[in-house]
Coordinates of C-alpha atoms and ligand atoms in Angstrom, one line a residue:
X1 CA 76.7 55.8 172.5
X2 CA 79.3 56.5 170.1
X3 CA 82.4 54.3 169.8
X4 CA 85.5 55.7 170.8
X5 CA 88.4 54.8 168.5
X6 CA 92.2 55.4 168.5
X7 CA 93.7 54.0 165.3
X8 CA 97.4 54.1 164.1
X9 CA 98.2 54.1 160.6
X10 CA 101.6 52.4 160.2
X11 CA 101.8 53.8 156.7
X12 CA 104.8 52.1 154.9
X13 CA 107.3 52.2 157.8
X14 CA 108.7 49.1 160.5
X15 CA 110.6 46.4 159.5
X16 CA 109.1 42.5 160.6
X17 CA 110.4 42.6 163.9
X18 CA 110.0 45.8 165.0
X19 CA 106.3 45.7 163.8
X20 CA 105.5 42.8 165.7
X21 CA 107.2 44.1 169.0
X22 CA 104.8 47.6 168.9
X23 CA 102.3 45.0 168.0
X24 CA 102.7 42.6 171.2
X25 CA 103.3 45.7 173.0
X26 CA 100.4 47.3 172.6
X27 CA 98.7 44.7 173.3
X28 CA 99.5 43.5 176.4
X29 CA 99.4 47.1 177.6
X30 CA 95.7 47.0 176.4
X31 CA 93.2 46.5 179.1
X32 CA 89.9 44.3 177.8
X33 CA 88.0 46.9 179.6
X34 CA 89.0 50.0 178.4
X35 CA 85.9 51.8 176.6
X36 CA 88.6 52.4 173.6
X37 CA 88.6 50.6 170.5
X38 CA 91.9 50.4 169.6
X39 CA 93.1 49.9 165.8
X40 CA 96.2 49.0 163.8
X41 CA 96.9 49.3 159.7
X42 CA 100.2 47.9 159.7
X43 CA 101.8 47.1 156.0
X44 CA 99.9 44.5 154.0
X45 CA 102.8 42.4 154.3
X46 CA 102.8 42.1 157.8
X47 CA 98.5 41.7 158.2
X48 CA 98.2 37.9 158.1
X49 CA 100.6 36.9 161.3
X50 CA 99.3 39.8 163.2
X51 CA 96.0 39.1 162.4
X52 CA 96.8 35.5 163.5
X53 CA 97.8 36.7 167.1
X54 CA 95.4 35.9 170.1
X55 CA 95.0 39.5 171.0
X56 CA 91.1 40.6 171.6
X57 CA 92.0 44.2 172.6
X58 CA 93.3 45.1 168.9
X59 CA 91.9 45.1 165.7
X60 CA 93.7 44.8 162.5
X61 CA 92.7 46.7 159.3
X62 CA 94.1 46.8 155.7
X63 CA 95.4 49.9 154.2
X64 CA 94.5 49.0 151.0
X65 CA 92.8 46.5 148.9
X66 CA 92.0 46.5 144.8
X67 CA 87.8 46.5 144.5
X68 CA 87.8 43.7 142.4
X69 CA 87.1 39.7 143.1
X70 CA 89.9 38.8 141.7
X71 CA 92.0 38.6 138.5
X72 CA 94.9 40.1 136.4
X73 CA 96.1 42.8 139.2
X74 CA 99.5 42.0 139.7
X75 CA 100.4 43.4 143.0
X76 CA 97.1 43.8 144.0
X77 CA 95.1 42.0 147.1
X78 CA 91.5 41.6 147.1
X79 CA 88.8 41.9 149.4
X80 CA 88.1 38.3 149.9
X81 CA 91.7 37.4 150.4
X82 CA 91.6 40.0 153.4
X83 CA 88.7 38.3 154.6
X84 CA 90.3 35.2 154.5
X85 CA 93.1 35.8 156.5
X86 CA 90.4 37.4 159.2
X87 CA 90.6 41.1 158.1
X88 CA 87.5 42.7 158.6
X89 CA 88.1 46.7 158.6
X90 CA 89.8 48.4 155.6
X91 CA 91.1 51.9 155.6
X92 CA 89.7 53.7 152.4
X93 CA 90.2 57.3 151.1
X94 CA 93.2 58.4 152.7
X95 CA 94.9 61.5 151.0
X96 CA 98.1 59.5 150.4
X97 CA 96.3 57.2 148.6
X98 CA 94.4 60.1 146.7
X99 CA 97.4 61.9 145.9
X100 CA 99.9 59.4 144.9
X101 CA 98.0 56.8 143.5
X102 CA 95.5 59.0 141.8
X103 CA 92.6 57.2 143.9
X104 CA 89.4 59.5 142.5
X105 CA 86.1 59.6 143.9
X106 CA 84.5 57.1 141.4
X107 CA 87.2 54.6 142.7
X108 CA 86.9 55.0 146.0
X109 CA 83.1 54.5 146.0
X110 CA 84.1 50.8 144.3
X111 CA 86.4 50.2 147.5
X112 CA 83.6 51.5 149.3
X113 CA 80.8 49.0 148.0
X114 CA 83.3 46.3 147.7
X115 CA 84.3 46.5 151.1
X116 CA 80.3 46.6 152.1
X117 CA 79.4 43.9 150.4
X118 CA 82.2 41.4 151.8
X119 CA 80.7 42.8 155.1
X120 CA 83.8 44.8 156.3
X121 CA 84.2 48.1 158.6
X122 CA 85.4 51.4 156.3
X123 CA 87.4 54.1 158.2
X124 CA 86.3 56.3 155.2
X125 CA 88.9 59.6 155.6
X126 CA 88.0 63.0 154.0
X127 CA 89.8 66.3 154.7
X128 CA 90.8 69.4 152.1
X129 CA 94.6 70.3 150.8
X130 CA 95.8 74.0 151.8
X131 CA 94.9 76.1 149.2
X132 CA 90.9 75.2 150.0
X133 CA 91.1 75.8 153.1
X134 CA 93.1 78.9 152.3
X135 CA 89.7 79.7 149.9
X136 CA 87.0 79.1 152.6
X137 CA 85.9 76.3 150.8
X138 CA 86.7 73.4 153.1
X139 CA 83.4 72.7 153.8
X140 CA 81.8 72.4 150.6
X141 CA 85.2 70.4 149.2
X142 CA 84.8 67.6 152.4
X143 CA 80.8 67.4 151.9
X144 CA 81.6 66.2 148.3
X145 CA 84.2 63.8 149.3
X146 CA 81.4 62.3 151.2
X147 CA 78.4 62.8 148.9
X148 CA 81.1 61.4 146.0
X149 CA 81.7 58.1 147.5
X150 CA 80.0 57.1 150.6
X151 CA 76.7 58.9 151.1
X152 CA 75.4 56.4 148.1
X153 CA 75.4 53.7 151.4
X154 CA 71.7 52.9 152.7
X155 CA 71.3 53.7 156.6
X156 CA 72.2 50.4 157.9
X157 CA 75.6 50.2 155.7
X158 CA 76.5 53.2 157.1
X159 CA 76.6 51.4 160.5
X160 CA 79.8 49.9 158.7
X161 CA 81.3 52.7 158.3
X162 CA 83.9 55.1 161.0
X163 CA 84.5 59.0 159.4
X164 CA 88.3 60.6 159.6
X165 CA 88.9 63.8 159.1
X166 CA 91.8 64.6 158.5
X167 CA 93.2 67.9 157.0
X168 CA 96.2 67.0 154.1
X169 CA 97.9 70.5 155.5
X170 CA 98.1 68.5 158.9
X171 CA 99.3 65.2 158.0
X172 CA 102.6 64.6 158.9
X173 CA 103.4 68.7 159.0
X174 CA 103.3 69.0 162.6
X175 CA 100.4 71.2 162.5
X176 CA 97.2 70.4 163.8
X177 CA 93.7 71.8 163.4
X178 CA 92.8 74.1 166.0
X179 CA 89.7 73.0 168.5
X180 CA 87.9 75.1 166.9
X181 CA 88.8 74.0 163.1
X182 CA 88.3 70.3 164.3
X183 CA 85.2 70.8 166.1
X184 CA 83.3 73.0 163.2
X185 CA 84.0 70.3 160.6
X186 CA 83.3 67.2 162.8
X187 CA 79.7 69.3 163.7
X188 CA 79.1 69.8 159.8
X189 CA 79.7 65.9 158.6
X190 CA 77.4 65.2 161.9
X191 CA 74.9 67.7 160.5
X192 CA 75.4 66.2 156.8
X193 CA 74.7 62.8 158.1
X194 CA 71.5 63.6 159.6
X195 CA 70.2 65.4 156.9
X196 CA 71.6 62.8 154.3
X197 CA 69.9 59.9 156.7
X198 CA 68.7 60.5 160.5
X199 CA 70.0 62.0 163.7
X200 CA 69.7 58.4 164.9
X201 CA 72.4 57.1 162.6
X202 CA 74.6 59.8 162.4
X203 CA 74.9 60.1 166.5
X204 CA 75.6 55.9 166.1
X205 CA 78.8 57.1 163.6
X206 CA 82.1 57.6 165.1
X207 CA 83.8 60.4 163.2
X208 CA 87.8 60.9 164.0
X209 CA 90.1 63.5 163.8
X210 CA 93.6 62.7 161.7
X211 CA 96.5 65.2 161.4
X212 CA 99.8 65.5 163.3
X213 CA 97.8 64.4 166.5
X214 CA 100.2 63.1 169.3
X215 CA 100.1 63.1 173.0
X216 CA 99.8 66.8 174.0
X217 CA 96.9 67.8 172.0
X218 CA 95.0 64.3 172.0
X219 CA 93.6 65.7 175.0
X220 CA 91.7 68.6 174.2
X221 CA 90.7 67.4 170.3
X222 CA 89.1 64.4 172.1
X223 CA 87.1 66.5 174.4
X224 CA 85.5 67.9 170.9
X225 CA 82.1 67.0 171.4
X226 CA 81.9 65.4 168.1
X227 CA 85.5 64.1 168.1
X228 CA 85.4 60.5 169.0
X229 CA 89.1 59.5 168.5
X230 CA 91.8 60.0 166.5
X231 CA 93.5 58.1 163.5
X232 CA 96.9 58.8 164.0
X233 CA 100.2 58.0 161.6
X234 CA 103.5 59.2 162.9
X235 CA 102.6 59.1 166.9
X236 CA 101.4 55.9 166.3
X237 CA 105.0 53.8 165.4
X238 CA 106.0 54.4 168.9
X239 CA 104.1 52.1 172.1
X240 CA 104.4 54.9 174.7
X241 CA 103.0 57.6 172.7
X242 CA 100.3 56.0 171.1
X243 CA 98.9 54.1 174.5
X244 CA 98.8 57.8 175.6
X245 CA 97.1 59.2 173.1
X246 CA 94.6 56.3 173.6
X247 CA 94.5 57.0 177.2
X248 CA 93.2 60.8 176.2
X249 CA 89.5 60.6 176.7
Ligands
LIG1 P1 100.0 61.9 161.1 O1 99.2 61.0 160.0 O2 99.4 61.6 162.4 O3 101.5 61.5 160.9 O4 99.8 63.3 160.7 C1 97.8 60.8 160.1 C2 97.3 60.0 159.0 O5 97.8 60.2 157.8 O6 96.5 59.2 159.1

């Protein structure tokens, strides 16, 4: 059975204590039971005291890391200095990061096998800007993404590894993929994983959907039969909304 995985990407937004509070509060809301995993990326600055908190229903991931040991990268934080502070699971690939920090394919397949070989979880994201879409070509455009930087993973470092989707026309826009949209893509990196490795694997990898999701459509994108969770940015900064979009399945 696949994992089921709600994740909020805290992008560069809550102040200390307001970051902690959502933290806490989420938390405690969290049953130990529940069959969802649930995720956080807050900011890097704010990893090492929640990491540090006795919570067991919440994991907490990096947004970013530098794919070197270490060195002369000022600003930078290395892999082995998340793992030291108990990160395990690193966010890699996201369009932001793509965009604004000119984060290429190459680059991202060092994050990739950096992140592998320190024995860390990937959320690996993928998705295609407008204008491809607009072109018919998202599915050759996302298959690269994935042939460009991850697919170079043997079968059992894949197990490391969660997919997002998410489309860059619906992140943070307000609009979100239809059903349909959502459920042809997720189908297609299913389908590229099994040819690229086995149906066994590729129905072991969790594959979520990213893009402007929020309480009223978590529902029906869940119920996707290849969706199996969300990564979600904006819904994600307040408790109520995100809880319910955890509580979608
Ligand atoms: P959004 O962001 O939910 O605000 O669209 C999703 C993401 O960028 O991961």
């Amino acid at each position: 059975m696949r994992k089921k995985i709600v994740a909020g990407n805290w992008k560069m937004n809550l102040e200390l204590e307001d970051a902690l509070n959502l933290c806490k509060e989420i938390a405690v809301s969290t049953d130990k039971s529940t069959e969802v995993d649930l995720m956080i990326f807050p900011p890097a600055i704010y990893l090492y005291t929640m990491s540090s908190l006795p919570f067991e229903t919440l994991e907490i991931g990096a947004q970013n890391f530098y794919p070197a040991e270490k060195g002369a990268y000022t600003g930078e934080i290395s892999i082995t200095q998340l793992s030291s502070i108990g990160v395990k699971t690193v966010l890699i690939g996201h369009s932001e990061r793509r965009a604004y920090f000119g984060e290429h394919s190459d680059f991202l397949k060092r994050k990739v096998d950096s992140a592998i070989e320190n024995g860390f979880n990937i959320v690996f994201c993928c998705g295609e800007p407008l204008n491809v879409r607009e072109e018919n070509n998202e599915m050759k455009f996302v298959k690269s993404q994935l042939i460009d930087s991850l697919f170079h993973l043997d079968a059992k470092q894949m197990e490391q590894v969660t997919i997002a989707y998410e489309p860059v026309w619906a992140i943070g826009t307000g609009l979100t993929a239809t059903i349909e949209q959502a459920e042809e893509m997720h189908s297609s990196i299913r389908n590229w994983l099994t040819d690229a490795y086995s149906i066994d694997l590729s129905n072991k990898i969790s594959i979520l959907y990213g893009g402007s999701c929020n309480p009223d459509n978590a529902k029906e994108l869940f119920a996707c039969p290849n969706v199996d969770g969300g990564l979600i940015g904006g819904a994600s900064l307040e408790r109520e909304s995100f809880l319910k979009i955890a509580n979608s399945f």
